[in-house]
PDB file of C-alpha atoms and ligand atoms in Angstrom:
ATOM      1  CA  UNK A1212      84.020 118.266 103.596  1.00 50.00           C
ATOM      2  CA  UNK A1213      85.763 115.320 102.097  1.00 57.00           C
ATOM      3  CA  UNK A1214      83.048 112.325 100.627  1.00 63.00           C
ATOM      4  CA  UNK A1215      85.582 109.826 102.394  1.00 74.00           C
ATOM      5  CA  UNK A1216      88.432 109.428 103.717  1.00 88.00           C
ATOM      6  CA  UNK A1217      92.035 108.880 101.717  1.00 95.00           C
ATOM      7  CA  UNK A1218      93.839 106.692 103.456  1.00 97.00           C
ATOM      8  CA  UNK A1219      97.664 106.568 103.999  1.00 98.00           C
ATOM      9  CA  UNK A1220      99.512 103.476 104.956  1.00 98.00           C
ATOM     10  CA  UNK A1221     103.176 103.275 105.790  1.00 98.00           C
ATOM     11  CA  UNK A1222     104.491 100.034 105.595  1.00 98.00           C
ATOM     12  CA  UNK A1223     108.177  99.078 106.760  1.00 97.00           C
ATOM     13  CA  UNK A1224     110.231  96.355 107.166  1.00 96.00           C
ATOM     14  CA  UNK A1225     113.138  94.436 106.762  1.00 94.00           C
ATOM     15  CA  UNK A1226     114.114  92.276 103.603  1.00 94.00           C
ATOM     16  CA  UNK A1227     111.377  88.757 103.373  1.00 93.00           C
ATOM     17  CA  UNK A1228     109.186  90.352 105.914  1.00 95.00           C
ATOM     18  CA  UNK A1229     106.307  90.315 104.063  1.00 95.00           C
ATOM     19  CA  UNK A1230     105.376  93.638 102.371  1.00 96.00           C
ATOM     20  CA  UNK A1231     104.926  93.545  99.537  1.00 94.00           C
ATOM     21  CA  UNK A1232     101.911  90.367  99.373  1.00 94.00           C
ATOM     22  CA  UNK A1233     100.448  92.600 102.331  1.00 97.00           C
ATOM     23  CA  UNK A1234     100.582  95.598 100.397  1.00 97.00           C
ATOM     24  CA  UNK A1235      99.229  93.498  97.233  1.00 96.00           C
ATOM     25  CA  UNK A1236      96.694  92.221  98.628  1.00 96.00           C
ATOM     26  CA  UNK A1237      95.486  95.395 101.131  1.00 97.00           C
ATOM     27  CA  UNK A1238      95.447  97.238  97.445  1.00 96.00           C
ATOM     28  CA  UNK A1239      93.212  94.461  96.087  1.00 95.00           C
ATOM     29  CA  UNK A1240      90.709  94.239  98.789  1.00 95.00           C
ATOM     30  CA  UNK A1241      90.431  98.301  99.132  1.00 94.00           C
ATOM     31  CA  UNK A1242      91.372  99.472  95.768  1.00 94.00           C
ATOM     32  CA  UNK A1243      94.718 101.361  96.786  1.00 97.00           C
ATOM     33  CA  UNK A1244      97.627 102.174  94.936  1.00 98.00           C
ATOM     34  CA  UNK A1245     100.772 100.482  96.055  1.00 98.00           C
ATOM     35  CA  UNK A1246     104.394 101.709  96.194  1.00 98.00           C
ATOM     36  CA  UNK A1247     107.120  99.638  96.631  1.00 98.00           C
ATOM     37  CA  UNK A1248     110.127 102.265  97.392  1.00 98.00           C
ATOM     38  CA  UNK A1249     112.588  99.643  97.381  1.00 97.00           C
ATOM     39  CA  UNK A1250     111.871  98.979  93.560  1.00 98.00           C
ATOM     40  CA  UNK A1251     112.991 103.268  93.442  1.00 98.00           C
ATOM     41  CA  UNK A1252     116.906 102.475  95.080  1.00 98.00           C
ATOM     42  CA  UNK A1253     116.732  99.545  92.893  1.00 98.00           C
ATOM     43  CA  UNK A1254     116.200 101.426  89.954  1.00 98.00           C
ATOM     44  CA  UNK A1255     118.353 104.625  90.952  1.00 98.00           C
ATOM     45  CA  UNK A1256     121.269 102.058  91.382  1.00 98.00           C
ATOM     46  CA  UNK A1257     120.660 100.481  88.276  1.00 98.00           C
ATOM     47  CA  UNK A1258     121.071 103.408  86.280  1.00 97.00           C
ATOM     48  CA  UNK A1259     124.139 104.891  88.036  1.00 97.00           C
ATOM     49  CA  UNK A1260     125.507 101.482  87.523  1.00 98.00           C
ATOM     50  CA  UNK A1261     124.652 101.562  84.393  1.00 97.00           C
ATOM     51  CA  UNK A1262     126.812 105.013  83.861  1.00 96.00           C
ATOM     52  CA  UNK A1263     129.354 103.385  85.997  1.00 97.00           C
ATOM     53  CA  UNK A1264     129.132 105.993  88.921  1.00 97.00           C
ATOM     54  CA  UNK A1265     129.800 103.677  91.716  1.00 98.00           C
ATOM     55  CA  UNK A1266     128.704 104.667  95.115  1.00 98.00           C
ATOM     56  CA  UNK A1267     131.938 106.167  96.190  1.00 97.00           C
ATOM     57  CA  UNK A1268     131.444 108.983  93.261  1.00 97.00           C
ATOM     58  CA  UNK A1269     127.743 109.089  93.453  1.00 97.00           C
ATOM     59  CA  UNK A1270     127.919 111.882  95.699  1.00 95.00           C
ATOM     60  CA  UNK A1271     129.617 113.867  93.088  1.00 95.00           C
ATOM     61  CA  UNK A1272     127.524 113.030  90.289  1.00 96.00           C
ATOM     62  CA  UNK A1273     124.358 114.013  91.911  1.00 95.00           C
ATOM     63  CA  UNK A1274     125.426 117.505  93.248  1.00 92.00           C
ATOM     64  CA  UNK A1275     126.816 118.176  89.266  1.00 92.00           C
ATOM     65  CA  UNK A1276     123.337 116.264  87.129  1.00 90.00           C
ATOM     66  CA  UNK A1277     119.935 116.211  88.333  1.00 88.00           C
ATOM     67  CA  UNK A1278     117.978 113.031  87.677  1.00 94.00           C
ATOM     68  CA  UNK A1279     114.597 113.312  86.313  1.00 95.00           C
ATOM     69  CA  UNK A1280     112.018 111.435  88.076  1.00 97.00           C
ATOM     70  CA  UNK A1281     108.657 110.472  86.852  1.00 97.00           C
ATOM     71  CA  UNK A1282     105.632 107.946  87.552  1.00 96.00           C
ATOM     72  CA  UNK A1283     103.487 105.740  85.491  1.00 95.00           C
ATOM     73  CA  UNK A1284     100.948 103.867  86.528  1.00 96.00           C
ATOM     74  CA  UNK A1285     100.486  99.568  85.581  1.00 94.00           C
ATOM     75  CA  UNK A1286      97.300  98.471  87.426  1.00 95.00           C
ATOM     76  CA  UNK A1287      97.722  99.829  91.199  1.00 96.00           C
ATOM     77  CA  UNK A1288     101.213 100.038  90.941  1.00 97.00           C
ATOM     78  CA  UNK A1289     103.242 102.962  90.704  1.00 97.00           C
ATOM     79  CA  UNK A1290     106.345 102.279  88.003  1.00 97.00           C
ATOM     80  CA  UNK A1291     109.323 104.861  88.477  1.00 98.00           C
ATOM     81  CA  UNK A1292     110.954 106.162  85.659  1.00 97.00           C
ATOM     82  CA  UNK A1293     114.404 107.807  85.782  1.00 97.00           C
ATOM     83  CA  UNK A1294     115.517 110.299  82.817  1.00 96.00           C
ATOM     84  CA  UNK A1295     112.422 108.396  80.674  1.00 95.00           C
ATOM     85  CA  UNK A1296     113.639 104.947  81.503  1.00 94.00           C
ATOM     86  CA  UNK A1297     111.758 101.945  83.106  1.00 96.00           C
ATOM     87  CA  UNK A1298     113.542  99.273  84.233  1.00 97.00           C
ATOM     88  CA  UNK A1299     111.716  95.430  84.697  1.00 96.00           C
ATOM     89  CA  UNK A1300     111.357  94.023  87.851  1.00 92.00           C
ATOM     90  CA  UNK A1301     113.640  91.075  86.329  1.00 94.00           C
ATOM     91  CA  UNK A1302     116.608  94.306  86.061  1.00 97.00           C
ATOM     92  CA  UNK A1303     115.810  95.385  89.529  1.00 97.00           C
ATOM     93  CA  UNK A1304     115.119  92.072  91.521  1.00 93.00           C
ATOM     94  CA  UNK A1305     118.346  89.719  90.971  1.00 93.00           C
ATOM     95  CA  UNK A1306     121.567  88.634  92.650  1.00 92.00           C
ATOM     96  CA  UNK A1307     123.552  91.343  91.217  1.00 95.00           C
ATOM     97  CA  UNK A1308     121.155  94.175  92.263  1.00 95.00           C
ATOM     98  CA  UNK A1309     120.649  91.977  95.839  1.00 93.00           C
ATOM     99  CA  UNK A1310     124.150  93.279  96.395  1.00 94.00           C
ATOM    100  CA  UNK A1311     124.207  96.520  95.085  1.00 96.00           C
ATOM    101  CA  UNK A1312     121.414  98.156  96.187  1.00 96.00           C
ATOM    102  CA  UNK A1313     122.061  99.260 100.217  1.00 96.00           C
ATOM    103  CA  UNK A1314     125.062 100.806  99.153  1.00 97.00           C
ATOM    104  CA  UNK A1315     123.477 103.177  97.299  1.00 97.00           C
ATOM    105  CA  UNK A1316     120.519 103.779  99.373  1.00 97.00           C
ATOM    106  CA  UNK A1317     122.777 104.796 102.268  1.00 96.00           C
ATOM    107  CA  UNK A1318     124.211 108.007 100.523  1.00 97.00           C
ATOM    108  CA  UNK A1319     122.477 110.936 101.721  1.00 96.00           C
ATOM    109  CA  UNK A1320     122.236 112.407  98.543  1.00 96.00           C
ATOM    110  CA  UNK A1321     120.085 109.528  96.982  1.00 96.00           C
ATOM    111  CA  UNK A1322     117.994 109.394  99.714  1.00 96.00           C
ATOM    112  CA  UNK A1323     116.981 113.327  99.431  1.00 95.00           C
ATOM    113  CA  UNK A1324     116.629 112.836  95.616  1.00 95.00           C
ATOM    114  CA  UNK A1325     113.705 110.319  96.807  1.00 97.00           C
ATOM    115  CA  UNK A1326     112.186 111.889  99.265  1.00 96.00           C
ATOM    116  CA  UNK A1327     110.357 114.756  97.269  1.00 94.00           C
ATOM    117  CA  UNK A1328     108.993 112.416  94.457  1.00 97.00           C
ATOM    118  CA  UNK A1329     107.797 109.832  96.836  1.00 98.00           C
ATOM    119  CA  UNK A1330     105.997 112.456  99.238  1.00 98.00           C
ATOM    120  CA  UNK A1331     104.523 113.359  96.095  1.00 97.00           C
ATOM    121  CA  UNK A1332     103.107 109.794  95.653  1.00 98.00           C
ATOM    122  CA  UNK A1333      99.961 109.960  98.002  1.00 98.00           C
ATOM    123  CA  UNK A1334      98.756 113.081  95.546  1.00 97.00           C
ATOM    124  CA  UNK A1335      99.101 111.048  92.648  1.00 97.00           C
ATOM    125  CA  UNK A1336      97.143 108.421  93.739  1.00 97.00           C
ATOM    126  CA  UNK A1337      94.640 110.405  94.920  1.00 96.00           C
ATOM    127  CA  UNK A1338      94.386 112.448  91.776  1.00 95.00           C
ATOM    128  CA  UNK A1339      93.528 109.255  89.765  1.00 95.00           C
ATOM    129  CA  UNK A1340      90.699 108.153  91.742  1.00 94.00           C
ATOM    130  CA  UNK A1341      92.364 105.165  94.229  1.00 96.00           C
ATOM    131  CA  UNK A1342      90.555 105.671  98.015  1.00 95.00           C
ATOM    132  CA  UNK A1343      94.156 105.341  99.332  1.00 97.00           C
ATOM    133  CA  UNK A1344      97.783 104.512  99.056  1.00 98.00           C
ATOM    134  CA  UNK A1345     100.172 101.788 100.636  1.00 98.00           C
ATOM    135  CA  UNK A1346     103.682 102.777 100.595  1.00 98.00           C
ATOM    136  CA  UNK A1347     106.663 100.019 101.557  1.00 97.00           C
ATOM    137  CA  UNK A1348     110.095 100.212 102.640  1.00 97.00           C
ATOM    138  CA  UNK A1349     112.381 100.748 104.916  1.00 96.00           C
ATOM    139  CA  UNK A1350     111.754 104.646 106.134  1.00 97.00           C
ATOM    140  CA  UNK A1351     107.974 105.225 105.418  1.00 97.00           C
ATOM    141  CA  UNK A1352     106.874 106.039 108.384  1.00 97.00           C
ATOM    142  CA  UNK A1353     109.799 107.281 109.880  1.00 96.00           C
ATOM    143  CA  UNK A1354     111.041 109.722 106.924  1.00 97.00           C
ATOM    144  CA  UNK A1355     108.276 109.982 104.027  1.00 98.00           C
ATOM    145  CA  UNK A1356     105.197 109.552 105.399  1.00 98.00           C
ATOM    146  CA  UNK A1357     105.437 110.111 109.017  1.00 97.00           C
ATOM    147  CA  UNK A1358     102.097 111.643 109.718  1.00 97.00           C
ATOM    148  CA  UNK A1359     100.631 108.316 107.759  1.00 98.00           C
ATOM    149  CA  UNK A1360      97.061 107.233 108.961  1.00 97.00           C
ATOM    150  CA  UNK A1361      98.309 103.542 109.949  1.00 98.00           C
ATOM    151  CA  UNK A1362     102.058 102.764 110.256  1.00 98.00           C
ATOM    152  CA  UNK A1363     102.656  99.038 109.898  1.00 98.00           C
ATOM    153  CA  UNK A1364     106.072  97.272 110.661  1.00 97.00           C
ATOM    154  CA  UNK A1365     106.425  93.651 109.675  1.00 97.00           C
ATOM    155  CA  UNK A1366     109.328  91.521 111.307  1.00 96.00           C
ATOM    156  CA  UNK A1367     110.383  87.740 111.018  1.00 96.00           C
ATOM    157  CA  UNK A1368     113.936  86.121 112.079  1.00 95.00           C
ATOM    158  CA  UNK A1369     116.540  85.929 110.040  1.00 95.00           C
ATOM    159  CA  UNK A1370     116.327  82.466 108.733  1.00 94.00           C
ATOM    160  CA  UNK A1371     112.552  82.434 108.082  1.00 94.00           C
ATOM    161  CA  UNK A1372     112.797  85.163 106.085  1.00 94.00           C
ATOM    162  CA  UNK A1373     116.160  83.922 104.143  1.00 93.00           C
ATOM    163  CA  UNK A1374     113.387  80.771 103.834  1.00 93.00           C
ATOM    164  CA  UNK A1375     110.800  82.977 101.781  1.00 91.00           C
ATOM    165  CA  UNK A1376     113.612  84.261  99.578  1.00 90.00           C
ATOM    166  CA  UNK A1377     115.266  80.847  98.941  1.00 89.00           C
ATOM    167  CA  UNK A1378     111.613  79.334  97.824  1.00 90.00           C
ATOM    168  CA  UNK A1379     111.042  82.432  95.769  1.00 86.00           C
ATOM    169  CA  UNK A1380     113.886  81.343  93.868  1.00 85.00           C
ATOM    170  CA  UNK A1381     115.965  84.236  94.728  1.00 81.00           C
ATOM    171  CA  UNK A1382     119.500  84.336  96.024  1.00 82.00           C
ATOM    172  CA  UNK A1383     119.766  87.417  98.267  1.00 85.00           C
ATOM    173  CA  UNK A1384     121.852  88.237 101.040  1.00 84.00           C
ATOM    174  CA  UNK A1385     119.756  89.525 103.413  1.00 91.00           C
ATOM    175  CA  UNK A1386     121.703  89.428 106.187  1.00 92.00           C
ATOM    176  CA  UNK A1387     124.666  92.023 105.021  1.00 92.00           C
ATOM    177  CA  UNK A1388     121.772  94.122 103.808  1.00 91.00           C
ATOM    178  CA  UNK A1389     119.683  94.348 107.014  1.00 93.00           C
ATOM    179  CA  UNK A1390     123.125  94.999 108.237  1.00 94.00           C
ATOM    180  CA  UNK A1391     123.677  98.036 106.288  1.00 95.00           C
ATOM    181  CA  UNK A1392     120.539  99.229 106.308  1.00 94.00           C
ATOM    182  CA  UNK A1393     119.922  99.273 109.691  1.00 94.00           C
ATOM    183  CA  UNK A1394     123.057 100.670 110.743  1.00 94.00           C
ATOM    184  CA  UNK A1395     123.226 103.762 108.014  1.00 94.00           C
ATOM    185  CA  UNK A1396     123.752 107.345 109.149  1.00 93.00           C
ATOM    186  CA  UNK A1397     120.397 108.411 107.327  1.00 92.00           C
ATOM    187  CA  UNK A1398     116.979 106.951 107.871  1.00 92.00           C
ATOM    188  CA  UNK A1399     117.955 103.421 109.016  1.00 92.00           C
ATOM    189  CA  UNK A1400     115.660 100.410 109.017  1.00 92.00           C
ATOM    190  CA  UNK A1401     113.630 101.248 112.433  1.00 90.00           C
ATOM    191  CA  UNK A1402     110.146 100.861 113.808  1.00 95.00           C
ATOM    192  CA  UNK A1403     108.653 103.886 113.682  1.00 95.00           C
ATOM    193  CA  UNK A1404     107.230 105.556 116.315  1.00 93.00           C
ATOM    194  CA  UNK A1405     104.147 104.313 116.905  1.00 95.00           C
ATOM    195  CA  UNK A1406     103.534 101.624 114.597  1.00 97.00           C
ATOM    196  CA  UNK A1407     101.665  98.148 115.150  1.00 97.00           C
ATOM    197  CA  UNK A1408     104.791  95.549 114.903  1.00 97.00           C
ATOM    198  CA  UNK A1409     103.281  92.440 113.558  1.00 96.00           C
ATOM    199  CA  UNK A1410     106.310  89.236 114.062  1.00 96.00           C
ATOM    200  CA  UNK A1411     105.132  87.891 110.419  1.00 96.00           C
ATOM    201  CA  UNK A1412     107.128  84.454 111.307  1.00 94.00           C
ATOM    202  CA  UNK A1413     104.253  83.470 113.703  1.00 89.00           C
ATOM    203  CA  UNK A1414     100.991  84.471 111.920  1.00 94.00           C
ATOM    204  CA  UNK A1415      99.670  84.168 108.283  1.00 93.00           C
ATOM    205  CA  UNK A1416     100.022  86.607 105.660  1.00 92.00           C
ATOM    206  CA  UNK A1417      95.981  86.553 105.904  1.00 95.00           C
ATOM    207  CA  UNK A1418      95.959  87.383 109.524  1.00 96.00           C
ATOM    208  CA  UNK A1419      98.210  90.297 109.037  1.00 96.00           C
ATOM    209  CA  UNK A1420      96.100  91.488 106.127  1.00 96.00           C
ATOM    210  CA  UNK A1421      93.021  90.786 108.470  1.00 97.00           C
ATOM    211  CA  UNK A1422      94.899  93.397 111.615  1.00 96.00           C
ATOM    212  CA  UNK A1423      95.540  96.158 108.696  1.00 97.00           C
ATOM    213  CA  UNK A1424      91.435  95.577 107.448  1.00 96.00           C
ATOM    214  CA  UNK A1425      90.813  96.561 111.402  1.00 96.00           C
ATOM    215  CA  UNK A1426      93.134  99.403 111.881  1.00 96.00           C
ATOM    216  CA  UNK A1427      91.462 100.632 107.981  1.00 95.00           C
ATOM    217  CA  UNK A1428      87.669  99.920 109.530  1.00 94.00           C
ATOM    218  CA  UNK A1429      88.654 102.319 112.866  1.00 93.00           C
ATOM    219  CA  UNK A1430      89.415 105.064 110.948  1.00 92.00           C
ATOM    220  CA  UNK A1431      86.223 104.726 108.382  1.00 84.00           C
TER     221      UNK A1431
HETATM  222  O1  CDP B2401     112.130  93.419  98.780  1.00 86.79           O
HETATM  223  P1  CDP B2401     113.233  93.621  99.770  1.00 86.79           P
HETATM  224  O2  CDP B2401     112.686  93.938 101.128  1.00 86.79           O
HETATM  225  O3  CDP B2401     114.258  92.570  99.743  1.00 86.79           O
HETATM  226  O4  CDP B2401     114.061  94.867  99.339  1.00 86.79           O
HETATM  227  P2  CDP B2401     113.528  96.192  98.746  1.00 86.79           P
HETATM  228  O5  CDP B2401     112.307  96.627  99.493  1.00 86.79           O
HETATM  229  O6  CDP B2401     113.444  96.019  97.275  1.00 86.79           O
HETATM  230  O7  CDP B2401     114.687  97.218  99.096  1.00 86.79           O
HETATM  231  C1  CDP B2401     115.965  97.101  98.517  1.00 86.79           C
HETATM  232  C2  CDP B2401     116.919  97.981  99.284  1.00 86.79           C
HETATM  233  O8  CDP B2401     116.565  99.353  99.061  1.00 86.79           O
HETATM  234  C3  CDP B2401     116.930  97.805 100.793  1.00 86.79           C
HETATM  235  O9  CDP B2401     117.758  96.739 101.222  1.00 86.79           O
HETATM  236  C4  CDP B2401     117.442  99.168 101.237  1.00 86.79           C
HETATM  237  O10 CDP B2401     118.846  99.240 101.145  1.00 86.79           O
HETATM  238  C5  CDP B2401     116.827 100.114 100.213  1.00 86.79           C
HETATM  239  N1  CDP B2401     115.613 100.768 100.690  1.00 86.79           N
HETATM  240  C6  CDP B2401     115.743 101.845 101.519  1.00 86.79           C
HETATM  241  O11 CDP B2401     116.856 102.192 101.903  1.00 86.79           O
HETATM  242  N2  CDP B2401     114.657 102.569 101.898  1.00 86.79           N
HETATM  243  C7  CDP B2401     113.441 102.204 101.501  1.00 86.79           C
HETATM  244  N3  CDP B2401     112.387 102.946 101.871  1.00 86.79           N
HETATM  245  C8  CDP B2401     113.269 101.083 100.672  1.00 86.79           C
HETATM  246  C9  CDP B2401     114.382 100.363 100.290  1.00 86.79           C
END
C-alpha cells in the first residue's frame, strides 16, 4: 500500500484564464510539480521555426526526423528540452510566438509527438519526490491525463482576459487563438468531461486556489 496518495491535476483553459498563478501557487502550497504544456507547442514551434519548417511542411518533416524530447527540472517546474535545447520563457512568451503557436499545435503530428512525453510527466514527478503534479493546457484532461484525480477548467470573457494580458505587458491575440484552438480537428480547447468549471472573471485567483485545496482535501 501506497504511504499517500500522488495526486494528479488536470488543468485547462483558454488563453488569460488563469492557470498558470493557480497552478503556481497549488504547487507552492502542496509541494507539486507544475507543467505548463503550452510552454511545450511554444517551444516545438520555436525550433521548427527556427529550421524554417513552417506549418504547412511540418507534417513532412516530422514523419522523415524524430525530435528528441527531454525534461529538466528548475524548482517545481518542468523545463522541456528539444534535441538538447532550452528555450527562455522570454523566446517562448512574445508577440511573434503569440501568433505562431496554434498553428502548430493543430497538426496532428505535433500533437502525438507530445502526447507520450507529457503522459510521461506524472512519473517524473513522482520519481523525484513531489506528492503530486499539476498539468495546464488546453487538452489535459480531455487527451493526456484523462483519468486525472481532479480536472479543473478555468473560464473568463473575452475582454477580461485580453485585460490580464494587456497589464502583463503582453500583446497577444487571444481571440484568433481561442479561435483556432477551439475549433481544431484534434483535441480542441473543451471542458472535459467532468471537470469543476470555475468562471475566473467573477472570483479571486485565491478563491479558486481555495475550491482546488477542497477538491485536494476530499481525496486525502
Ligand atoms: O498562456 P496561454 O494560455 O496564453 O497559452 P499557452 O498555454 O502558452 O498555450 C499556447 C498555445 O499552445 C495555445 O494557444 C494552443 O494553441 C497550444 N496548446 C495546445 O494546443 N494544447 C495544450 N495542451 C497547451 C497549449
Amino acid at each position: 500500500m501506497e504511504k499517500y496518495k500522488y495526486i494528479t491535476i488536470a488543468l485547462d483553459g483558454a488563453a488569460g484564464s488563469g492557470k498558470s498563478t493557480t497552478a503556481q501557487a497549488i504547487c507552492k502550497k502542496y509541494k507539486y510539480i507544475h507543467v505548463d504544456t503550452g510552454l511545450h507547442y511554444r517551444a516545438i514551434s520555436l525550433h521548427l521555426l527556427n529550421l524554417n519548417i513552417s506549418p504547412d511542411d511540418t507534417s513532412e518533416y516530422l514523419h522523415s526526423s524524430s525530435l528528441l524530447l527531454s525534461s529538466e527540472l528548475d524548482d517545481f517546474s518542468v523545463q522541456l528540452f528539444v534535441d538538447g535545447n532550452h528555450f527562455s520563457k522570454s523566446e517562448l512568451r512574445n508577440e511573434r510566438m503569440n501568433k505562431e503557436v496554434s498553428y502548430y499545435a493543430r497538426l496532428p503530428e505535433v500533437r502525438s509527438l507530445l502526447l507520450k512525453y507529457q503522459r510521461s510527466l506524472p512519473d517524473f514527478g513522482k520519481t523525484r519526490g513531489f506528492s503530486g503534479i499539476i498539468m495546464d493546457g488546453r487538452d489535459i484532461g480531455s487527451v493526456i491525463l484523462p483519468n486525472a484525480d481532479i480536472k479543473i477548467f478555468l473560464h473568463a470573457d473575452l475582454e477580461v482576459r485580453q485585460h490580464r494580458r494587456l497589464s502583463d505587458g503582453e500583446n497577444d491575440s487571444i481571440s484568433a487563438r481561442d479561435q483556432i484552438d477551439s475549433t481544431r480537428k484534434v483535441a480542441p480547447l473543451t471542458c472535459p468531461d467532468g471537470a469543476l468549471s470555475i468562471d475566473t472573471g467573477n472570483i479571486s485567483i485565491d478563491n479558486v486556489v481555495q475550491l482546488i485545496t477542497n477538491e485536494i482535501a476530499s481525496l486525502l
